[in-house]
Short mmCIF file of C-alpha atoms in Angstrom, two decimals:
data_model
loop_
_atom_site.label_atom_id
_atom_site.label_comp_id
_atom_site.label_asym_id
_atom_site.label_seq_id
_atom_site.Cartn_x
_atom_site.Cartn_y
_atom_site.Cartn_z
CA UNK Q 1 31.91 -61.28 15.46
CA UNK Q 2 30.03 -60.75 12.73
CA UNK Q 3 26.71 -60.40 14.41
CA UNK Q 4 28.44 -57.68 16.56
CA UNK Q 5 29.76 -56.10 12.33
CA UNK Q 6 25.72 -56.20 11.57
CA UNK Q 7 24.93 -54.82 15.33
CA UNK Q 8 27.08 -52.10 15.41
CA UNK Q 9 26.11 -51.23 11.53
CA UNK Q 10 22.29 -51.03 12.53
CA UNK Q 11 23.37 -48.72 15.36
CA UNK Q 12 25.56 -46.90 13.00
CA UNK Q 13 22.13 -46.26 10.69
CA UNK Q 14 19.77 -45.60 13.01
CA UNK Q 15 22.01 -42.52 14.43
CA UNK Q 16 22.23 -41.65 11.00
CA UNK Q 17 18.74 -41.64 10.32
CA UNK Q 18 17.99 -39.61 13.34
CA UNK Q 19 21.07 -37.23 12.69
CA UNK Q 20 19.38 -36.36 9.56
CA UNK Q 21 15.82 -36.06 11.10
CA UNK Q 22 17.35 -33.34 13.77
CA UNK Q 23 18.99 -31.56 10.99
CA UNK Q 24 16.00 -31.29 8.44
CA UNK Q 25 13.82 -30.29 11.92
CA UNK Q 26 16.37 -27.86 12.41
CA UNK Q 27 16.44 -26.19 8.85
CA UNK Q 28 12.69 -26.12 9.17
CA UNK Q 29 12.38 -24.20 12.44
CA UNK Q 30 14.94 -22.04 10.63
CA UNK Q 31 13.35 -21.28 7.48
CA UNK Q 32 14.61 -23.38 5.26
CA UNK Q 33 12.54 -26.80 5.46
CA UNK Q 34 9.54 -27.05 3.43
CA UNK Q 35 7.66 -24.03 3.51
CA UNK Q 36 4.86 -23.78 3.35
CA UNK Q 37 2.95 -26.80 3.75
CA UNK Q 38 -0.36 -25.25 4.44
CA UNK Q 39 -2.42 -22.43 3.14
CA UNK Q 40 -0.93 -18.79 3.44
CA UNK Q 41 -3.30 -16.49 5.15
CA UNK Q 42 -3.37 -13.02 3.41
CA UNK Q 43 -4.60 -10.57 6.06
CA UNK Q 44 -6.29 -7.00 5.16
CA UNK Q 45 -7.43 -3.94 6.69
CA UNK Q 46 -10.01 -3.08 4.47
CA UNK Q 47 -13.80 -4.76 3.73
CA UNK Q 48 -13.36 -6.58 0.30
CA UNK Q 49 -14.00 -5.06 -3.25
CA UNK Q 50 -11.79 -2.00 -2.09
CA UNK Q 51 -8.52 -0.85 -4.22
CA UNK Q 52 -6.71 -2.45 -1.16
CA UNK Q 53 -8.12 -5.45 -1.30
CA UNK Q 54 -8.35 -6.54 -4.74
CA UNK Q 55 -4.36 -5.87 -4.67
CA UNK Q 56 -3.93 -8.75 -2.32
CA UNK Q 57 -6.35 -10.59 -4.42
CA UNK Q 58 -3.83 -10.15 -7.41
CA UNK Q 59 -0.83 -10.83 -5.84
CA UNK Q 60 -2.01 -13.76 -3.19
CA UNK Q 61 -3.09 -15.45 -6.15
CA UNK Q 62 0.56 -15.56 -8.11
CA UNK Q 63 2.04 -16.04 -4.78
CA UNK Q 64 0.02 -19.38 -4.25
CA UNK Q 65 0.66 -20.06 -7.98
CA UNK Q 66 4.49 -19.76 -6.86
CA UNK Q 67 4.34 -21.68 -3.93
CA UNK Q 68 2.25 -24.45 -4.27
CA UNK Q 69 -0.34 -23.19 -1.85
CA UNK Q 70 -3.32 -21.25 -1.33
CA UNK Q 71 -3.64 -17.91 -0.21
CA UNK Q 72 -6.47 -17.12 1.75
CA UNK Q 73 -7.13 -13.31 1.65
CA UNK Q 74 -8.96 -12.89 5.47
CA UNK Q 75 -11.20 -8.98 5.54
CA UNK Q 76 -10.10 -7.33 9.44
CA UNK Q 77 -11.77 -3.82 8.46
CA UNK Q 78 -11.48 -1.26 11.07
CA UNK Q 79 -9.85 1.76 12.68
CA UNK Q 80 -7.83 2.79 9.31
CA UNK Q 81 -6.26 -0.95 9.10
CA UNK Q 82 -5.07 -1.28 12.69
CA UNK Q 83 -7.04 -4.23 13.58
CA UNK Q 84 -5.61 -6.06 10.83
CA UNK Q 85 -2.24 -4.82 11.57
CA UNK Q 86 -2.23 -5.82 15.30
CA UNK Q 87 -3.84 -9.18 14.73
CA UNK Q 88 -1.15 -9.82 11.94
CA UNK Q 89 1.65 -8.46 14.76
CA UNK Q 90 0.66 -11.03 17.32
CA UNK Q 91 0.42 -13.54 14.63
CA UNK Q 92 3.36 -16.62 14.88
CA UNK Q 93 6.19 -15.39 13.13
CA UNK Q 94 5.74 -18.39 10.41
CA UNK Q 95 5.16 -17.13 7.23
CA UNK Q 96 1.45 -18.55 7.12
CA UNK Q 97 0.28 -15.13 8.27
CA UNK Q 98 0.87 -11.84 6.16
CA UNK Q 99 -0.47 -8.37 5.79
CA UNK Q 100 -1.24 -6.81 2.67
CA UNK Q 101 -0.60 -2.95 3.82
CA UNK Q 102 -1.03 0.35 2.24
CA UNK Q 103 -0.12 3.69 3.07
CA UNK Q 104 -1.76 3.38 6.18
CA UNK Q 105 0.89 1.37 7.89
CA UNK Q 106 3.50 4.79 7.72
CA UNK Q 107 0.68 7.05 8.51
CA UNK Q 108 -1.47 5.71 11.97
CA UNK Q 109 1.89 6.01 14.06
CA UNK Q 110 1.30 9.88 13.12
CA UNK Q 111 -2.52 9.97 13.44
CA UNK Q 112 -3.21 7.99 16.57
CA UNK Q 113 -2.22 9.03 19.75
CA UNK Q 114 -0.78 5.18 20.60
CA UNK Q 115 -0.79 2.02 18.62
CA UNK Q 116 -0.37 -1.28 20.49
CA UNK Q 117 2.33 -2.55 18.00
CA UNK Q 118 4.98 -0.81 15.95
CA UNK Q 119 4.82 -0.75 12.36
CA UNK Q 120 9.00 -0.84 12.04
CA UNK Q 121 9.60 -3.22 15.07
CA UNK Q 122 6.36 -5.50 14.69
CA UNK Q 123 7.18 -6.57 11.28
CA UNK Q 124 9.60 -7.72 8.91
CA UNK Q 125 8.88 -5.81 4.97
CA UNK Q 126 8.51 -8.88 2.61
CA UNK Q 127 8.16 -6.76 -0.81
CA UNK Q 128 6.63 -3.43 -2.16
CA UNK Q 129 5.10 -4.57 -5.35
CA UNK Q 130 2.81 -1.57 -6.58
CA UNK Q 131 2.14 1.83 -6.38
CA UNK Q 132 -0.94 3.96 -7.46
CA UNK Q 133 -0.59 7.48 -8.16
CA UNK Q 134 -4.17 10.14 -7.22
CA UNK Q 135 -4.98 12.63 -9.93
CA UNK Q 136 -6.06 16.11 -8.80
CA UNK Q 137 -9.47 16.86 -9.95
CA UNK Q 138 -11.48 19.89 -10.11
CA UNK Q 139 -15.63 20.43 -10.86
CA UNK Q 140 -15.36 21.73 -14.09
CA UNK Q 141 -18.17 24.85 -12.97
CA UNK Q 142 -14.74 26.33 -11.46
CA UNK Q 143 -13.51 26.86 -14.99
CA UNK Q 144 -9.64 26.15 -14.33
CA UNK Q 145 -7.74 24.33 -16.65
CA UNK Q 146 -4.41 23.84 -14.79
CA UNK Q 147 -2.85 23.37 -11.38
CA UNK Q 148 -1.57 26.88 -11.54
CA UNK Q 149 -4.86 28.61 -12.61
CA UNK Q 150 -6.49 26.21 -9.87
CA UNK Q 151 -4.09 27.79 -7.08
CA UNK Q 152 -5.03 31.48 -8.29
CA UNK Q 153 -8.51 30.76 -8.15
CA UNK Q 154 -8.36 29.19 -4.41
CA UNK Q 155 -6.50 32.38 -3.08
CA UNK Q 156 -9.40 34.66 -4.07
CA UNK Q 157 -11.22 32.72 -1.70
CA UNK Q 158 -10.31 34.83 1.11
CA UNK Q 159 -12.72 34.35 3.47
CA UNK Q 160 -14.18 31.13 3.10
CA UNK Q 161 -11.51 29.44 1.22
CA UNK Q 162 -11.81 25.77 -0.44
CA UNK Q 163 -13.23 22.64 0.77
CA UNK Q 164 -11.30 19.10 -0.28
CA UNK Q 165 -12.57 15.99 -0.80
CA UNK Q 166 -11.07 12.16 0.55
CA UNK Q 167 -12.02 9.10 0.49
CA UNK Q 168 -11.89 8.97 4.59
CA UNK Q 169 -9.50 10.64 7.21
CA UNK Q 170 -6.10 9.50 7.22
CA UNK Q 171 -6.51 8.59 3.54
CA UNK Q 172 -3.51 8.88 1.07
CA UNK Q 173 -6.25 11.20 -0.63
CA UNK Q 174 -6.67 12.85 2.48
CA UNK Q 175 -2.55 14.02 3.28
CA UNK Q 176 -2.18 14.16 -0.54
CA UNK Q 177 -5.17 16.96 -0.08
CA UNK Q 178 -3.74 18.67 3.50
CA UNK Q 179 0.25 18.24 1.39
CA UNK Q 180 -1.16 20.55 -1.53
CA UNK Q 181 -2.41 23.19 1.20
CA UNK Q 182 0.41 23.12 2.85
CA UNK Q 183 2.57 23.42 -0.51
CA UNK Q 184 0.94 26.03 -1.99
CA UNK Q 185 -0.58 28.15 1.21
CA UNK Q 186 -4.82 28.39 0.19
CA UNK Q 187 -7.01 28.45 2.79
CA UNK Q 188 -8.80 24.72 2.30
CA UNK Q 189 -10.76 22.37 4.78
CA UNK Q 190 -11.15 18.96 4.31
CA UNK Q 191 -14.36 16.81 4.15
CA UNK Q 192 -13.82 13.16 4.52
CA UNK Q 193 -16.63 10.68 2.98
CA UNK Q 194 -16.32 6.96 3.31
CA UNK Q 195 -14.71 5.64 0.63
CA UNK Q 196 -13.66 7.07 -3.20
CA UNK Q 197 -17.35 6.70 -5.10
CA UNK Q 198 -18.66 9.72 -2.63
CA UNK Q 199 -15.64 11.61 -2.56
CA UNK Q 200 -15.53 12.15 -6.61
CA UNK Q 201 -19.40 12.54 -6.41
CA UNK Q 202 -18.68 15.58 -4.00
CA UNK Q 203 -16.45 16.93 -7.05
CA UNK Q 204 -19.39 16.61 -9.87
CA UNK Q 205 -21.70 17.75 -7.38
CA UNK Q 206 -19.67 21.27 -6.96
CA UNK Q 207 -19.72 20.44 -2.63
CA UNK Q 208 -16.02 20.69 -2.95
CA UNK Q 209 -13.59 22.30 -4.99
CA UNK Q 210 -10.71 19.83 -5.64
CA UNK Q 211 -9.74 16.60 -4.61
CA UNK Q 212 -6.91 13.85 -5.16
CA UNK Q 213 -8.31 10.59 -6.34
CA UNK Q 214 -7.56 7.50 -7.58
CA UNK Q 215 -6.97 6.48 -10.84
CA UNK Q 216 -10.03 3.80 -11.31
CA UNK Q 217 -12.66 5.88 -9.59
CA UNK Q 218 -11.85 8.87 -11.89
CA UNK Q 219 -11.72 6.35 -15.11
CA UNK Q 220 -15.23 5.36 -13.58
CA UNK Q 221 -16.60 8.68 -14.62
CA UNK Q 222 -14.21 10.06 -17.39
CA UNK Q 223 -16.63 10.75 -19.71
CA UNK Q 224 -18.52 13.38 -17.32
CA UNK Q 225 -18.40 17.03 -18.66
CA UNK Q 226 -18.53 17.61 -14.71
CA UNK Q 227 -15.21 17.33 -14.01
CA UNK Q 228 -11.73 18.24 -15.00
CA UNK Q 229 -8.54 16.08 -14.19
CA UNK Q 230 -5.42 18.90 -13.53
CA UNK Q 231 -2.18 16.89 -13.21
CA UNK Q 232 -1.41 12.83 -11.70
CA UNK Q 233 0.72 12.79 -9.01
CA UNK Q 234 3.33 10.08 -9.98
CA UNK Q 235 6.61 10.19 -11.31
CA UNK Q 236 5.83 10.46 -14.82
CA UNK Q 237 2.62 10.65 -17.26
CA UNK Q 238 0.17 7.61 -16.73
CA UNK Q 239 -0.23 5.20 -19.73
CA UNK Q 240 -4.05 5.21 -18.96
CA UNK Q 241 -4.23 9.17 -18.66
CA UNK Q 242 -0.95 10.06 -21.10
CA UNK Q 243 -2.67 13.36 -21.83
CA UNK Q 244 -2.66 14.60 -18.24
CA UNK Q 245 0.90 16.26 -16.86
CA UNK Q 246 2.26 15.31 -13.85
CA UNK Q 247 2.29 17.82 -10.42
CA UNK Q 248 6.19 18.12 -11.31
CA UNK Q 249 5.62 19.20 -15.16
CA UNK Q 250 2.64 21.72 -13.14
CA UNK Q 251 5.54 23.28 -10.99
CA UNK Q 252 5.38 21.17 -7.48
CA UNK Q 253 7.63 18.41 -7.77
CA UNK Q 254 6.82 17.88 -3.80
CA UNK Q 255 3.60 16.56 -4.42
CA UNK Q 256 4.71 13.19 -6.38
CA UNK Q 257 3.39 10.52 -4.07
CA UNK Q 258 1.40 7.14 -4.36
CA UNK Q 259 -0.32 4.94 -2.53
CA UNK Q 260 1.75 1.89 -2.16
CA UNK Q 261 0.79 -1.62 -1.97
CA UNK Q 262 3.38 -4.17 0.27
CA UNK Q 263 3.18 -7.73 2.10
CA UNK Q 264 4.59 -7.98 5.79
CA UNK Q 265 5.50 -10.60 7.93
CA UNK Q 266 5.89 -10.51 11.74
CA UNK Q 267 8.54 -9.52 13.03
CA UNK Q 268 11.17 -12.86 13.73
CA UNK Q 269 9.90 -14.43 10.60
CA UNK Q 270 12.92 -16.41 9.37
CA UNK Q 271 14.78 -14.63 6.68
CA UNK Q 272 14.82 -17.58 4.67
CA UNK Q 273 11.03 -17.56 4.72
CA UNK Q 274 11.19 -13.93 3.79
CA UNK Q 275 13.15 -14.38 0.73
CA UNK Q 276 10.89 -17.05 -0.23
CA UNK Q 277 8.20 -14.98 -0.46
CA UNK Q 278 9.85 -12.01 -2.19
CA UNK Q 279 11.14 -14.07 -4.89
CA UNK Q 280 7.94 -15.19 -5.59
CA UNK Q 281 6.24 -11.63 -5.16
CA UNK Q 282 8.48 -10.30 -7.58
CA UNK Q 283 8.51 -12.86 -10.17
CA UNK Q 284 4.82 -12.36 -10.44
CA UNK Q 285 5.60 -8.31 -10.80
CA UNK Q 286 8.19 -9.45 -13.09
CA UNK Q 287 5.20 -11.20 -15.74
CA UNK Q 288 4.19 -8.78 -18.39
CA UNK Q 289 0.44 -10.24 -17.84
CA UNK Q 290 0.35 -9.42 -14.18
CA UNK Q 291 1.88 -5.69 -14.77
CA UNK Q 292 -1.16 -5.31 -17.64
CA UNK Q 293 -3.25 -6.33 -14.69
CA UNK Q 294 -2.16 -4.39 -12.35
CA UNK Q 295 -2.28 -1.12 -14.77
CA UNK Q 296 -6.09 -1.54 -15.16
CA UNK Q 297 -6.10 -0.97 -11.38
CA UNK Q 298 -3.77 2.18 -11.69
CA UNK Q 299 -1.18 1.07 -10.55
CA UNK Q 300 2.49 0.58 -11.58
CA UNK Q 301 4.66 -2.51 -10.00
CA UNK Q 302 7.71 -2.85 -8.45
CA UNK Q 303 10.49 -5.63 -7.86
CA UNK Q 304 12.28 -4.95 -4.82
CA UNK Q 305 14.25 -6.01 -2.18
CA UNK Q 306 13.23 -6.71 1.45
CA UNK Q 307 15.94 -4.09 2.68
CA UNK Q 308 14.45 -1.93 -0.24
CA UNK Q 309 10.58 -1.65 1.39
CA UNK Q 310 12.27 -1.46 4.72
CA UNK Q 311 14.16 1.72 4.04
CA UNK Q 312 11.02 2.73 2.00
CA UNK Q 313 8.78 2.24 4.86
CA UNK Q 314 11.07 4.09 7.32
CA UNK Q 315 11.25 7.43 4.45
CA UNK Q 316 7.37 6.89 4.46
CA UNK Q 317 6.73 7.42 8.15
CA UNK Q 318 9.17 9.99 8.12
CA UNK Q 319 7.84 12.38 5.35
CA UNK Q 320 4.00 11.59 6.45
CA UNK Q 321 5.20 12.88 10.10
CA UNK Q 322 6.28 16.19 8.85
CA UNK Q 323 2.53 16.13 7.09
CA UNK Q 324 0.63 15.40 10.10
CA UNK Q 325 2.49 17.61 12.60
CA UNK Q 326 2.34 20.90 10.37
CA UNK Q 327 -1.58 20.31 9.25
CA UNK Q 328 -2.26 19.56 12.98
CA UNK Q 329 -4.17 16.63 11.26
CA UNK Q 330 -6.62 13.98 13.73
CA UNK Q 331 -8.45 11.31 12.66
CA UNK Q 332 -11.89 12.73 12.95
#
């Protein structure tokens, strides 16, 4: 009888044992087992040393500080971040492979004529952690001090007009650029170079009138007598420019934008994963030493939700459509 007590007991604890296996095999495949257990892959669209890339530098590093893991930050350059956005679409939906996004992720649905995944339905929005406002900036030959006297100038251009600067087509320089036509009606073409260091050097050279830049690049060259910064298109005055006036304080409050800086998952990535990683996003945009950090870069953090950068992805694509479609812009 009491062999059968010890029998059935055994029984009794191997079920148990195996009950609890299931259940933490369960939790895991749901999200909320030990994640991660591997190195995080950090995927962007740009070649490294870029404004885009040293962002997930910054924040892949705090989020591996959080976690317990590395990040590895993987370079997919090409076709105005699409490779790196497919690749990451196809990716498992894990957690162990993320995109680090900019603007570009609201704008290509827009520019291209068809993407092969869908930047709403192929992903789910971790966390929009930073934002860098462009400055408008003028060759100083041109003699204009402001945006308004800038504007004035352009529309005695009659017959040739203006030429803009960007940093490439599709650019958040680039629709910032097209945006400011379209807002204040001068004739203006736009010449795309490859990247920001050519684009400002077009604006001390006098080959183009004005352009919208970002913060570093500009910094880069501050003390040039060459050029002359007209207004920053954020929100409000930037602590590393305070003396320049925002495009709303120059009359066009429609022209406050930034280029934003966000992690995605795949789309199915459990939610519990999700959170995970936005908790530990935002309590690295929530250190006073990583905001300093990020403000050398020019840009300004955020602490958000995932439902936040999901609606703020959606009002993204949505006011960068309207851009496109009246500029009749193409990605040359």
């Amino acid at each position: 009888m009491k062999q059968c007590i010890r029998q059935g007991a055994a029984v009794a604890a191997i079920a148990a044992i195996a009950m609890t296996g299931l259940c933490a095999g369960q939790a895991y495949a749901q999200g909320e087992g030990p994640y991660p257990s591997k190195p995080i892959h950090l995927v962007v669209g740009y070649a490294p040393g870029g404004g885009t890339d040293i962002m997930a530098r910054l924040i892949g590093q705090r989020i591996g500080t959080e976690l317990g893991q590395p990040v590895v930050v993987e370079n997919k350059p090409g076709a105005g971040q699409n490779i790196a956005a497919s690749y990451v679409a196809r990716s498992p939906a894990d957690g162990y492979t993320l995109l680090l996004s900019s603007n570009a992720l609201a704008v290509n649905i827009s520019l291209y004529g068809k993407l092969d995944y869908d930047p709403v339905k192929s992903f789910a929005p971790v966390a929009v952690f930073g934002q860098s406002p462009n400055l408008m900036v003028v060759p100083a030959a041109l003699g204009v001090n402001t945006v308004s006297e800038f504007v004035a100038y352009a529309k005695k251009q009659n017959a040739s007009g203006v030429n803009f600067s960007s940093s490439g087509a599709g650019s958040s320089q680039h629709l910032g650029g097209e945006l400011f036509r379209q807002e204040t009606g001068i004739k203006a073409s736009h010449v795309p170079y490859k990247g920001s260091a050519p684009s400002i050097v077009a604006i001390l050279s006098g080959e183009v009138q004005y352009t919208f830049i970002n913060i570093p690049s500009v910094m880069a060259v501050k003390s040039s007598n060459r050029m002359r910064v007209l207004a920053v298109t954020s929100a409000k005055r930037s602590p590393l420019m305070p003396d320049v006036p925002t495009m709303t304080e120059a009359g066009m409050p429609h022209m406050t934008m930034a280029a934003w800086y966000g992690v995605l998952a795949p789309a199915g990535t459990p939610p519990a994963i999700v959170d995970r990683l936005n908790a530990a996003i935002n309590k690295a945009v929530n250190d006073p030493a990583f905001r300093e950090r990020m403000q050398t870069e020019g840009a300004e953090t955020m602490a958000e939700s995932p439902d936040y950068f999901k609606r703020f992805l959606a009002n993204d694509i949505a006011r960068w459509r309207e851009v496109v479609k009246a500029g009749n812009v193409k990605v040359e």
